[in-house]
XYZ file of C-alpha atoms in Angstrom:
621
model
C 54.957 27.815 61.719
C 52.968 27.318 64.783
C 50.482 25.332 63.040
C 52.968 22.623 61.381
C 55.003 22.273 65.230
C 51.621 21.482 66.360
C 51.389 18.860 64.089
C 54.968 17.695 64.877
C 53.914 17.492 68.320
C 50.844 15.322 67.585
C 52.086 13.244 65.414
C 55.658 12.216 67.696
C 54.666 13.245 70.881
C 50.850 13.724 71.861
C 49.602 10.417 69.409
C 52.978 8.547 69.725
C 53.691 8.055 73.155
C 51.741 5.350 75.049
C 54.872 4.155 77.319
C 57.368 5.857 79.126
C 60.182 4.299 81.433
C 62.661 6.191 83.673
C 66.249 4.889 84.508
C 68.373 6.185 87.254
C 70.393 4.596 89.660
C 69.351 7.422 92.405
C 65.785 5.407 92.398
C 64.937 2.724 94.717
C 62.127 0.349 94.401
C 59.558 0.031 96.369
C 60.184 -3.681 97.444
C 63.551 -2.176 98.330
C 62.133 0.417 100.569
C 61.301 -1.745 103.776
C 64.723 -3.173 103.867
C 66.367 0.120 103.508
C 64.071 1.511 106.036
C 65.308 -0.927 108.370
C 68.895 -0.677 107.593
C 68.544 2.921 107.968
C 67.280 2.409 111.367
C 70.144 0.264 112.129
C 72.426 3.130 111.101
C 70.756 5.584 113.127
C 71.572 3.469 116.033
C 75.088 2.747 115.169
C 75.438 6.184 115.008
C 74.065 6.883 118.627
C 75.963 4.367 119.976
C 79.306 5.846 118.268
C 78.520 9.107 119.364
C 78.453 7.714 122.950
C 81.594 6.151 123.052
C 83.509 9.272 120.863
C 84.997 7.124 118.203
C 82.690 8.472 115.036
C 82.945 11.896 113.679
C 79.287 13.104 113.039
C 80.216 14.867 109.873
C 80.930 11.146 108.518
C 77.478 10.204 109.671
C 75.594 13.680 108.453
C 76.577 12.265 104.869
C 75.577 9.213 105.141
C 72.374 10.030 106.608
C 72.501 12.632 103.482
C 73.009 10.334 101.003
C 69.685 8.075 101.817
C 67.385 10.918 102.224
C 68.382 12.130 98.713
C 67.976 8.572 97.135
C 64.525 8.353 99.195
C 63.775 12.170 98.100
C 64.611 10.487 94.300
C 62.388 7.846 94.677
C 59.394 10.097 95.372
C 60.544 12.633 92.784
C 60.638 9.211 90.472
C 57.245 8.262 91.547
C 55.500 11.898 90.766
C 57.122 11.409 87.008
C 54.968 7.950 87.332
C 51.886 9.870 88.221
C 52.304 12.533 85.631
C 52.054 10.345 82.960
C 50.078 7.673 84.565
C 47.439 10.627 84.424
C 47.534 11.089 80.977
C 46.835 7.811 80.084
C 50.435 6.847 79.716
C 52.257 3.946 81.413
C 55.221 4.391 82.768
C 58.138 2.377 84.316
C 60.930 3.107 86.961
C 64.168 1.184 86.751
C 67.495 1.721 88.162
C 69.953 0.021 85.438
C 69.485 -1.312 81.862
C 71.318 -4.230 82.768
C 67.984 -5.822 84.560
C 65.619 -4.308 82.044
C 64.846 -6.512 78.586
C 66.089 -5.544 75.598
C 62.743 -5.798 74.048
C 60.565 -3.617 76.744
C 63.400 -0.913 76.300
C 62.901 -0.784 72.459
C 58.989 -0.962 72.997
C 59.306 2.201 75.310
C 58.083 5.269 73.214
C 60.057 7.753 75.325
C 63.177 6.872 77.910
C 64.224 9.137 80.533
C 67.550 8.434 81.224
C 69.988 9.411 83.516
C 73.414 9.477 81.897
C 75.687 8.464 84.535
C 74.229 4.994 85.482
C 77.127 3.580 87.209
C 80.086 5.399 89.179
C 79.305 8.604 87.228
C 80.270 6.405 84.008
C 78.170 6.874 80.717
C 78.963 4.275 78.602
C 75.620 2.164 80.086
C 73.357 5.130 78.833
C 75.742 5.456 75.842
C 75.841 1.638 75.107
C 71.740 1.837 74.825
C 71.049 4.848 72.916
C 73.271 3.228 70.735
C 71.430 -0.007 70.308
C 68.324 2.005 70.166
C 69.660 4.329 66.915
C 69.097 0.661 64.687
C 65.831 -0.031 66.343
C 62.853 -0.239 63.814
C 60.724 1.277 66.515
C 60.648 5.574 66.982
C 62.157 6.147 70.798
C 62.664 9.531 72.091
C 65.233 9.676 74.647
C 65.538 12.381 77.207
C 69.027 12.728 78.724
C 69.552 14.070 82.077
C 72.746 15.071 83.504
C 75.093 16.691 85.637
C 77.780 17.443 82.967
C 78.469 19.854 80.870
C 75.989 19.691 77.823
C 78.146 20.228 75.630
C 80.290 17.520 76.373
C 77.421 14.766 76.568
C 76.439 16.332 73.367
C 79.335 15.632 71.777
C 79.851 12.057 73.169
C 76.784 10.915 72.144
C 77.259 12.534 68.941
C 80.714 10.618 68.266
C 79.078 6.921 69.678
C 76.455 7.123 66.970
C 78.489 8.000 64.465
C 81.838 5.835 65.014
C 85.219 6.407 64.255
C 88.492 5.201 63.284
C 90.254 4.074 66.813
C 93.166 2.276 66.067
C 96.779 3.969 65.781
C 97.205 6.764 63.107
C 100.493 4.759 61.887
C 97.889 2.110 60.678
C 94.813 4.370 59.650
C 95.690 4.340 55.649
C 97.862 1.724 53.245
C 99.600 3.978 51.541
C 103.094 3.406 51.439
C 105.052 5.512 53.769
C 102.615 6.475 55.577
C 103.610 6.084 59.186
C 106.449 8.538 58.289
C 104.209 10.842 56.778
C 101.849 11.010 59.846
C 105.004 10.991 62.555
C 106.275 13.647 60.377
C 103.269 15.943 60.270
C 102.865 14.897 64.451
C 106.262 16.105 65.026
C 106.037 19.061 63.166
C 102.275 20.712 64.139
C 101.805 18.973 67.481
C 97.963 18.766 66.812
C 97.496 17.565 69.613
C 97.609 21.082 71.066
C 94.934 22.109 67.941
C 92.322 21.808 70.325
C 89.467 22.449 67.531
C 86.015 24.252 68.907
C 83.274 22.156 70.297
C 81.148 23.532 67.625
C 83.200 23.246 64.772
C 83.622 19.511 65.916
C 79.659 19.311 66.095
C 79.487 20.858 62.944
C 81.305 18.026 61.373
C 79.640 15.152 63.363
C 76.292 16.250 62.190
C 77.433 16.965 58.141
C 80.447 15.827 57.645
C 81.311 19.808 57.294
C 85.494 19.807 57.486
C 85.241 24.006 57.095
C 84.976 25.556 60.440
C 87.711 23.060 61.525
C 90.178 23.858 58.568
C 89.375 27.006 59.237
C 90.281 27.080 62.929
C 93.584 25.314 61.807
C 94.352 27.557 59.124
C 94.074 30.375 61.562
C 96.617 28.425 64.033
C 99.139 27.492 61.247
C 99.535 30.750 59.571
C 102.730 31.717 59.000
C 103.801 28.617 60.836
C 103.603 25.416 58.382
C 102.083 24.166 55.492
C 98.282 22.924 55.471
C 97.947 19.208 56.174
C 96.647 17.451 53.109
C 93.373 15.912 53.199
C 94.174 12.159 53.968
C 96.067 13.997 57.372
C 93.321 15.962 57.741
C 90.861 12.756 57.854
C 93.087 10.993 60.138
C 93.309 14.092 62.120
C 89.553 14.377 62.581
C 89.425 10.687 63.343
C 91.320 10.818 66.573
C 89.293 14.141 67.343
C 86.006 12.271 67.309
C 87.716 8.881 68.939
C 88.303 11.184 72.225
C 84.588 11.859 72.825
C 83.748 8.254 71.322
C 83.555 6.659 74.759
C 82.089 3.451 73.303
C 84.737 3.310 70.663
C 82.170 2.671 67.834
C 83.476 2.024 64.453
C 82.976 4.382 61.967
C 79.797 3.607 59.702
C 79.700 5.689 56.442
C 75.980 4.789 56.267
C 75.323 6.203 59.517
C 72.905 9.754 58.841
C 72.944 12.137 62.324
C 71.081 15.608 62.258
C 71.260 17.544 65.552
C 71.667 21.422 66.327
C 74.537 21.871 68.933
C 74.716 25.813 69.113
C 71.047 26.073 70.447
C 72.110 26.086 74.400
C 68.276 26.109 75.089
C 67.564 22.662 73.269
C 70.323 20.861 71.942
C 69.009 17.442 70.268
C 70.273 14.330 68.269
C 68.532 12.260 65.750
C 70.344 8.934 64.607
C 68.067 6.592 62.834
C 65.280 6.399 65.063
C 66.399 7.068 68.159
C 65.861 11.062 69.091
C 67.525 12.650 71.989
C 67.315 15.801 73.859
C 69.217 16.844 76.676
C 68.377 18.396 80.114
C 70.630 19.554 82.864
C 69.404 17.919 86.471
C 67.481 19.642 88.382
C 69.355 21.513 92.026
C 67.640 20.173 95.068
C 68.489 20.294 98.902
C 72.325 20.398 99.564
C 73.380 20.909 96.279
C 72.520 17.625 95.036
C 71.493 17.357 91.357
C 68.373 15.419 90.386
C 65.679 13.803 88.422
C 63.911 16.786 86.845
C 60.214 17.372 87.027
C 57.883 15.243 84.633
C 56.776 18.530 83.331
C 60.471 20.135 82.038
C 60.605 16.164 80.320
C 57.217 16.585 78.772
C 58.181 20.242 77.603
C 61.456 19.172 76.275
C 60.808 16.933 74.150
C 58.041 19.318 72.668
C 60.663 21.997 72.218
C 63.046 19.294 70.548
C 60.976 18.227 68.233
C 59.376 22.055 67.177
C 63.401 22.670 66.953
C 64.227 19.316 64.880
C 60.960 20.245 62.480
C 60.918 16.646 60.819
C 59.582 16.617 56.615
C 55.724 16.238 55.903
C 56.577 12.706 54.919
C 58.090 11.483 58.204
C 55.324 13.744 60.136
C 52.645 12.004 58.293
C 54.677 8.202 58.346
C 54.221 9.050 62.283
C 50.891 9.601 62.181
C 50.042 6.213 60.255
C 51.955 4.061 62.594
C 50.141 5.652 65.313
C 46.839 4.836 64.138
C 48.124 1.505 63.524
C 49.542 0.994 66.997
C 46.916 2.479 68.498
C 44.409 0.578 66.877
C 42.075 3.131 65.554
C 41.826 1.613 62.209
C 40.152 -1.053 61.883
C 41.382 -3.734 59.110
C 38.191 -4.553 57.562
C 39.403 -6.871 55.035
C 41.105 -8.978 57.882
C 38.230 -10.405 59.393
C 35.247 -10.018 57.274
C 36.890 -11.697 53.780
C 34.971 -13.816 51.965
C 35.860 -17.007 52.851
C 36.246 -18.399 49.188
C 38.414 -15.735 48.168
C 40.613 -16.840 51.738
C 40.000 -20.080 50.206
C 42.158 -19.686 46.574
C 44.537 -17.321 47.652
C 45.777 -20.381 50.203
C 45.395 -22.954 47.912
C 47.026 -20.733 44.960
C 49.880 -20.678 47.813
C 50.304 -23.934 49.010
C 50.063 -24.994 45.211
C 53.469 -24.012 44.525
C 56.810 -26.127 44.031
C 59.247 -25.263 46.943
C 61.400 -23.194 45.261
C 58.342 -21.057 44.475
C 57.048 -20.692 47.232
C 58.659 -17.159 48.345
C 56.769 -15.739 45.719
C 53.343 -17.279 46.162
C 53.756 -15.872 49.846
C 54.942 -12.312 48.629
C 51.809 -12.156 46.133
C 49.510 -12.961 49.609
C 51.001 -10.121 51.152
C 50.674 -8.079 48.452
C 46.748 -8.973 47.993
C 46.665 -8.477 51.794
C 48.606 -4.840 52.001
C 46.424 -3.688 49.386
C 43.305 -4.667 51.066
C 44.787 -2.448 53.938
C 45.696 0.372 51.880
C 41.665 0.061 50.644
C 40.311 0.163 54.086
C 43.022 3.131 55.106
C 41.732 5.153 52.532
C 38.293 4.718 53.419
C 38.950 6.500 56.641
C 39.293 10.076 55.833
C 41.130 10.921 58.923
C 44.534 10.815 57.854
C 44.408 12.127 55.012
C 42.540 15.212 56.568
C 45.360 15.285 58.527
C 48.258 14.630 55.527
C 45.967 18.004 53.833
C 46.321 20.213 57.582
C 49.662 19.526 57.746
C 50.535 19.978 54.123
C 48.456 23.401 54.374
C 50.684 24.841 57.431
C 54.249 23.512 55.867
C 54.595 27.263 54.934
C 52.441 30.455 56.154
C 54.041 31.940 52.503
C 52.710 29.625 50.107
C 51.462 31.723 46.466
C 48.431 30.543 44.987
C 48.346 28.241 42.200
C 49.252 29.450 38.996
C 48.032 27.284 35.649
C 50.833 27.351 32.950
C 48.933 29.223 30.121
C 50.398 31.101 27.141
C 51.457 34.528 28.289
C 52.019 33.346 32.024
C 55.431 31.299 31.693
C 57.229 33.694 34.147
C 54.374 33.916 36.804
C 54.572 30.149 36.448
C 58.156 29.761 37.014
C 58.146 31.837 39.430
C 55.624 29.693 41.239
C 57.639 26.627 40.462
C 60.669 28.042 42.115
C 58.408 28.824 45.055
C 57.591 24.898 45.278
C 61.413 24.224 45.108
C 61.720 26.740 48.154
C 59.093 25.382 50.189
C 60.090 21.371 49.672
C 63.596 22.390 50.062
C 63.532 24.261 53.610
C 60.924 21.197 55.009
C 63.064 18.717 53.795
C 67.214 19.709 53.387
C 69.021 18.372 56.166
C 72.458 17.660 54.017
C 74.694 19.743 52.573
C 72.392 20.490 49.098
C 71.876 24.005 47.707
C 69.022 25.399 46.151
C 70.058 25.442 42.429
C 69.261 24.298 38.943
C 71.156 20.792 39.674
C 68.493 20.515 42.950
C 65.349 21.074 41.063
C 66.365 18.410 38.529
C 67.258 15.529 41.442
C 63.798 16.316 42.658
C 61.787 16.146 39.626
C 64.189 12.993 38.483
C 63.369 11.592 42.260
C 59.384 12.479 41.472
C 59.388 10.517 38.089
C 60.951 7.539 39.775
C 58.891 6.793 42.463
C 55.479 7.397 40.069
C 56.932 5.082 38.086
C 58.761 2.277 39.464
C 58.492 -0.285 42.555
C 60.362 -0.318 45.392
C 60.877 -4.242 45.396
C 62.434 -6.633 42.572
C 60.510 -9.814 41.522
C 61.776 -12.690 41.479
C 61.645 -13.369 37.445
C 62.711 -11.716 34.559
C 59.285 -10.026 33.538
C 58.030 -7.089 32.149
C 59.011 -4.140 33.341
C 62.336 -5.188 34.678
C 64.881 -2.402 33.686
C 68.375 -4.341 33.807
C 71.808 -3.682 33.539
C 75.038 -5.438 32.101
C 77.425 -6.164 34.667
C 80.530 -6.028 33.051
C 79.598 -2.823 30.789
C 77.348 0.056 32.904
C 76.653 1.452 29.904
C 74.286 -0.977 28.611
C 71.074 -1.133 29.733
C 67.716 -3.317 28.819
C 64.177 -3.498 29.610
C 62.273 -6.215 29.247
C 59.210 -6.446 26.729
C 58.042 -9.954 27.102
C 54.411 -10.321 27.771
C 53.671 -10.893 31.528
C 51.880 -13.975 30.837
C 54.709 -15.412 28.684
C 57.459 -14.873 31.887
C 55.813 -16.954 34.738
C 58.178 -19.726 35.868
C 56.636 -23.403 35.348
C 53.869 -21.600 33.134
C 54.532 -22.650 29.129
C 52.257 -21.215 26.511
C 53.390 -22.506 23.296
C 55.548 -25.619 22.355
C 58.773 -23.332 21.670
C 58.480 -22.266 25.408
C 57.927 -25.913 26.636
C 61.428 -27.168 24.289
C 63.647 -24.187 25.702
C 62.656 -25.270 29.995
C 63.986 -24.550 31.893
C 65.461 -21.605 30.257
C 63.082 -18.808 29.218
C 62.904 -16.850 25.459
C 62.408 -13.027 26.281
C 62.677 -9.774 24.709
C 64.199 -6.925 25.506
C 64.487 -3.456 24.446
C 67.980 -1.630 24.590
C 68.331 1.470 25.813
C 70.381 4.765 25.583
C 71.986 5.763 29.011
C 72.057 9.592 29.574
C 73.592 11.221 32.780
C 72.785 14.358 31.985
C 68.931 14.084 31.939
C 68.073 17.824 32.475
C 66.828 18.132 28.983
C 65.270 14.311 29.161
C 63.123 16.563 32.210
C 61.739 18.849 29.812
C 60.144 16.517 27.559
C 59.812 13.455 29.915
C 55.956 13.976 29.577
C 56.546 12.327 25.748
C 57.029 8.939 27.162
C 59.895 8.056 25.933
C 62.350 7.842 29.084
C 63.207 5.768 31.686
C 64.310 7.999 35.104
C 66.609 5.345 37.781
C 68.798 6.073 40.255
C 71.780 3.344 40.346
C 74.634 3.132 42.566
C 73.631 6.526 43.440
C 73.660 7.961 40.210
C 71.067 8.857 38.736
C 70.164 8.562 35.138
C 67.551 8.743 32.272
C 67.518 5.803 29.856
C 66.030 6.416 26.727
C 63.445 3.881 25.070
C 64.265 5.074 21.115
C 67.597 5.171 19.194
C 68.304 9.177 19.696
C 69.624 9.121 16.059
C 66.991 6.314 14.290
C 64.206 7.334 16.963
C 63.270 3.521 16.814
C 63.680 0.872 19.431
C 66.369 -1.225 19.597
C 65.411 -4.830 19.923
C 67.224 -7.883 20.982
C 65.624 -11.568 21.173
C 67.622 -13.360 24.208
C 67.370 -16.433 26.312
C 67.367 -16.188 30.204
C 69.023 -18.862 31.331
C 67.673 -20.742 34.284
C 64.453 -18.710 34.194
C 62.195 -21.361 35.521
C 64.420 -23.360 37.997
C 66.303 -20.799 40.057
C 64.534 -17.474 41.094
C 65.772 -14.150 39.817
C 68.595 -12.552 42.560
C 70.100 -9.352 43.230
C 73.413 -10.404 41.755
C 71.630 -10.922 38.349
C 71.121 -13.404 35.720
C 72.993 -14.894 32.654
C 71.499 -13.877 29.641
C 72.179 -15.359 25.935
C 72.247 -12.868 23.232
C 72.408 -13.931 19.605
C 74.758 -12.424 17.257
C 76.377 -13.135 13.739
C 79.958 -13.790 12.763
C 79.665 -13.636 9.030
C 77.231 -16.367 7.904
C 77.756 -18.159 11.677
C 74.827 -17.596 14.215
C 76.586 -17.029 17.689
C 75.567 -16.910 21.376
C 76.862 -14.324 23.507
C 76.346 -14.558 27.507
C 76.170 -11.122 29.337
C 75.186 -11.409 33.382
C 72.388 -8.731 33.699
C 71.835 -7.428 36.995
C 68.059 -6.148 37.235
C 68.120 -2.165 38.930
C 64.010 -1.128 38.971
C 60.962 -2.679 38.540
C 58.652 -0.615 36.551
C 54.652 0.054 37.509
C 52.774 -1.871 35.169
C 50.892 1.039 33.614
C 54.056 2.454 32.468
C 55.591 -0.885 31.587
C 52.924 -1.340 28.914
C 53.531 2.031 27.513
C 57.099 1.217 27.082
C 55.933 -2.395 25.906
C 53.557 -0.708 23.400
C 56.886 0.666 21.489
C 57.963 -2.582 21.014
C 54.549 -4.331 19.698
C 53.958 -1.657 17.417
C 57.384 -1.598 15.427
C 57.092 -5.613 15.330
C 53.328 -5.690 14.319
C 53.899 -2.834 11.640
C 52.492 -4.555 8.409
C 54.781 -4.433 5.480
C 53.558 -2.819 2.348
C 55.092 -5.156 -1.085
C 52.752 -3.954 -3.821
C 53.763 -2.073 -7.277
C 52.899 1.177 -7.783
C 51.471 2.356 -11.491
C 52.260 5.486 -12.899
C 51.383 6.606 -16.101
């Protein structure tokens, strides 16, 4: 897909990068140079001199000398790198440690060349940043130079990003008794002597992937011992990834690391947004290993990125920060808004009780980021370039095919071709292509058309909640929008209940197997969420009345204390016998629905209540 890596390259490499900085300790400034000039001099002499008198040996003095024409012959191999990108257009920075560089100029660097061994040939300096970069907001691509093995620095990178357990394997698990179990399975396997494959290793780092490892150990224990069971075989891996884990990271299970390991001509990393590619340095005069040129860098990170292949979305997310950054959009809206309309949307947020306020100042930004998103899409540029890049995803692509009567094959068979095509430029788990895949992605489709990203910060409509004590039951709220603003009373029943809030909800019918809610999800009539990682399809009618279910409640504190993550207590009424009771349920609100499909949903609820009753006698004679 030569097209789409060009696009790759555009969007991370030729648009992105606007700084670059260089670290290596072999580099000395140039405010530096005088001095050492002089103290070289001063060497020179002392050499003479102890040549004279026959009480130096010159081979001591040859490496000396050595040593500061290779950090001066670094310098100026630093300096062209400068130049390179300094001619196209680039700035770029030479430092010899992080320690005197700031934090925030690091993270603002686009692209770090970085030398791994800092300090005494130790790499937990260049390990200790990349690191701190992998939770940086802003992209960096990191280029790692080294003498090592590859491999190795591969793998240690690898095992700092993603943490592990380091403590002692006696204390890794709880369970009772199991110290003994652990010294027992030590005793009798010796794993220490396993000595697992550096890719099988990498294959786990990168996936999580246990098989080639259990399969290496399978092969060593056969015949010999029984298979460790799986806690042993976690604890086991542990200490495996704790010996290349040089920082001694903990484990995070949130952490997400792609790489490719087995590619010898471009191994790379990607841990949030840090991305790193390696390079071995570069042989110069007396077998001294160097900076390498500022065109293998440039190269490198083109073939790492080509070889990473990122998905259309974070190609074209990219693309939009560069234009941002790079300030070829222009926000209109930002300077040439009517000043009236700057006018009320400050005074609608400075006319706010306190405890308001965070919303008054989310609704700004929300007039404001839709002002931008106007503008954006008045500029046809990226989303010329969203169509490009879309068009070279695949060079196999079948035309579109209509669903028609007569044509359902032909226009499954396209559908499955879509499934191929998303699934290769986006898979980076361990997911197979398969019925259960095609539903997550047309589940994950629905979802985002239909619901927000963000929660507000009142019970409103929309608001698709769930019970906190029983996951089974689900609401959404009905209540007219203009009957759920804190502060904001619109009849005298309203004004009586303040600070608490009457609302209605509808109840709905959890399903978590929604294939066949997929088929028919075009009716309306279903709600698709993802919670706690599950995801689900809530249906709107009683499956067996096929009406909704409503419930008349009282949010408690709706007007004094703003709606949190952790949920809100809810009264529902219910009957004992003749005796009207109040039953308080904490709901704990999961998606936010898009308003045009919250009033569809709403729309079930207005018509059942507004049907008109029909009490007359029929005659018939």
């Amino acid at each position: 897909m030569p097209n789409y890596n060009g696009k790759v390259v555009s969007a991370f490499r030729n648009d992105a990068i606007k700084s670059v900085i260089l670290i290596d300790d072999d580099y000395i400034p140039y405010e530096e140079i005088i001095d050492i000039n002089n103290e070289n001099n001063n060497k020179i002499d002392q050499c003479l001199i102890g040549l004279r008198s026959g009480d130096i040996e010159v081979d001591q003095y040859r490496e000396k000398l050595n040593e500061l024409k290779f950090s001066l012959k670094q310098s100026g191999v630093a300096r062209e790198v400068k130049e390179y990108f300094n001619d196209l257009s680039i700035v770029c920075d030479v430092e010899k440690t992080t320690k005197d560089i700031s934090a925030d100029k690091i993270r603002k660097s686009d692209l770090i060349v970085l030398d791994y061994q800092l300090e005494d040939k130790d790499p937990t300096q260049a390990l200790d940043l990349i690191y701190k970069l992998s939770t940086n907001s802003h992209m960096n691509i990191v280029v790692v130079y080294t003498n090592n093995n590859l491999d190795q620095t591969w793998l240690e990178i690898a095992s700092c990003l993603r943490g592990s357990y380091n403590g002692d394997p006696d204390d890794y698990s709880i369970t009772e008794g199991w110290d003994d179990k652990w010294n027992d399975f030590v005793d009798d396997n010796s794993p220490e002597n396993w000595n697992p494959s550096d890719s099988a290793k990498a294959d786990f780092l990168v996936s999580g992937n246990e098989n080639k490892i259990k399969g290496e150990i399978s092969r060593l224990l056969k015949n010999k011992g029984k298979f460790p069971e799986l806690e042993i075989l976690k604890c086991y891996l542990e200490t495996v990834v704790s010996k290349h884990n040089k920082l001694k990271t903990d484990f995070n299970p949130t952490s997400s690391i792609q790489g490719d390991f087995d590619n010898k001509e471009c191994q790379w990393l990607i841990s949030g947004n840090v991305f790193i590619t390696l390079l071995q340095k570069n042989e110069s005069e007396n077998n001294q290993l160097g900076i390498p040129k500022a065109e293998q860098i440039w190269s490198q990170v083109e073939k790492a990125l080509c070889h990473w292949g990122p998905s259309l979305y974070r190609v074209v997310a990219s693309e939009l920060q560069n234009k941002i950054e790079d300030g070829r959009f222009s926000f209109e809206a930002g300077h040439s808004s009517d000043h009236k309309r700057e006018a009320a949307l400050l005074w609608h947020l400075i006319n706010n009780h306190k405890d308001n306020i965070n919303v008054a100042a989310e609704n700004l930004l929300d007039h404001m980021l839709q002002d931008f998103s106007h503008d954006l899409l008045k500029e046809r540029d990226l989303v010329n370039f969203i169509k490009e890049t879309a068009n070279h995803v695949t060079k196999d692509a079948k035309p579109h095919v209509e669903f028609e009567k007569g044509n359902e094959e032909q226009h499954k068979e396209y559908l499955l071709s879509l499934f191929e095509i998303a699934f290769s430029n986006t898979n980076r788990g361990n997911d197979k292509l398969n019925d259960a895949y095609h539903s997550d992605v047309i589940h994950t489709l629905n979802e985002e058309l239909s619901t927000y990203k963000t929660l507000p910060k009142f019970v409103t409509t929309g608001l698709v909640m769930v019970d906190q004590d029983d996951p089974q039951s689900w609401y959404l709220c009905v209540t007219p929008s203009c009957n759920s603003v804190p502060g904001q009373v619109s009849d005298l029943a309203s004004k009586k209940m303040t600070p608490h809030r009457n609302h209605t909800l509808l109840k709905l019918e959890k399903f978590t197997k929604y294939k066949e809610k997929l088929e028919c999800a075009t009716h309306s009539k279903f709600i698709f969420v993802t919670h706690e990682t599950q995801k689900i399809a809530l249906g709107v009618l009683d499956s067996n009345t096929n009406l909704p279910k409503i419930e008349k409640v009282v949010v408690m504190h709706h007007d004094d204390q703003p709606l949190e993550v952790d949920g809100k207590q809810v009264s529902f009424h219910s009957v004992s016998g003749s005796k009207l009771e109040y039953t308080t349920k904490k709901l704990i609100p999961v998606k936010m629905l898009r308003p045009i499909y919250a009033a569809r949903f709403q729309n079930f609820q207005s018509h059942y209540e507004g049907r008109i009753g029909v009490d007359y006698v029929d005659l018939k004679i």
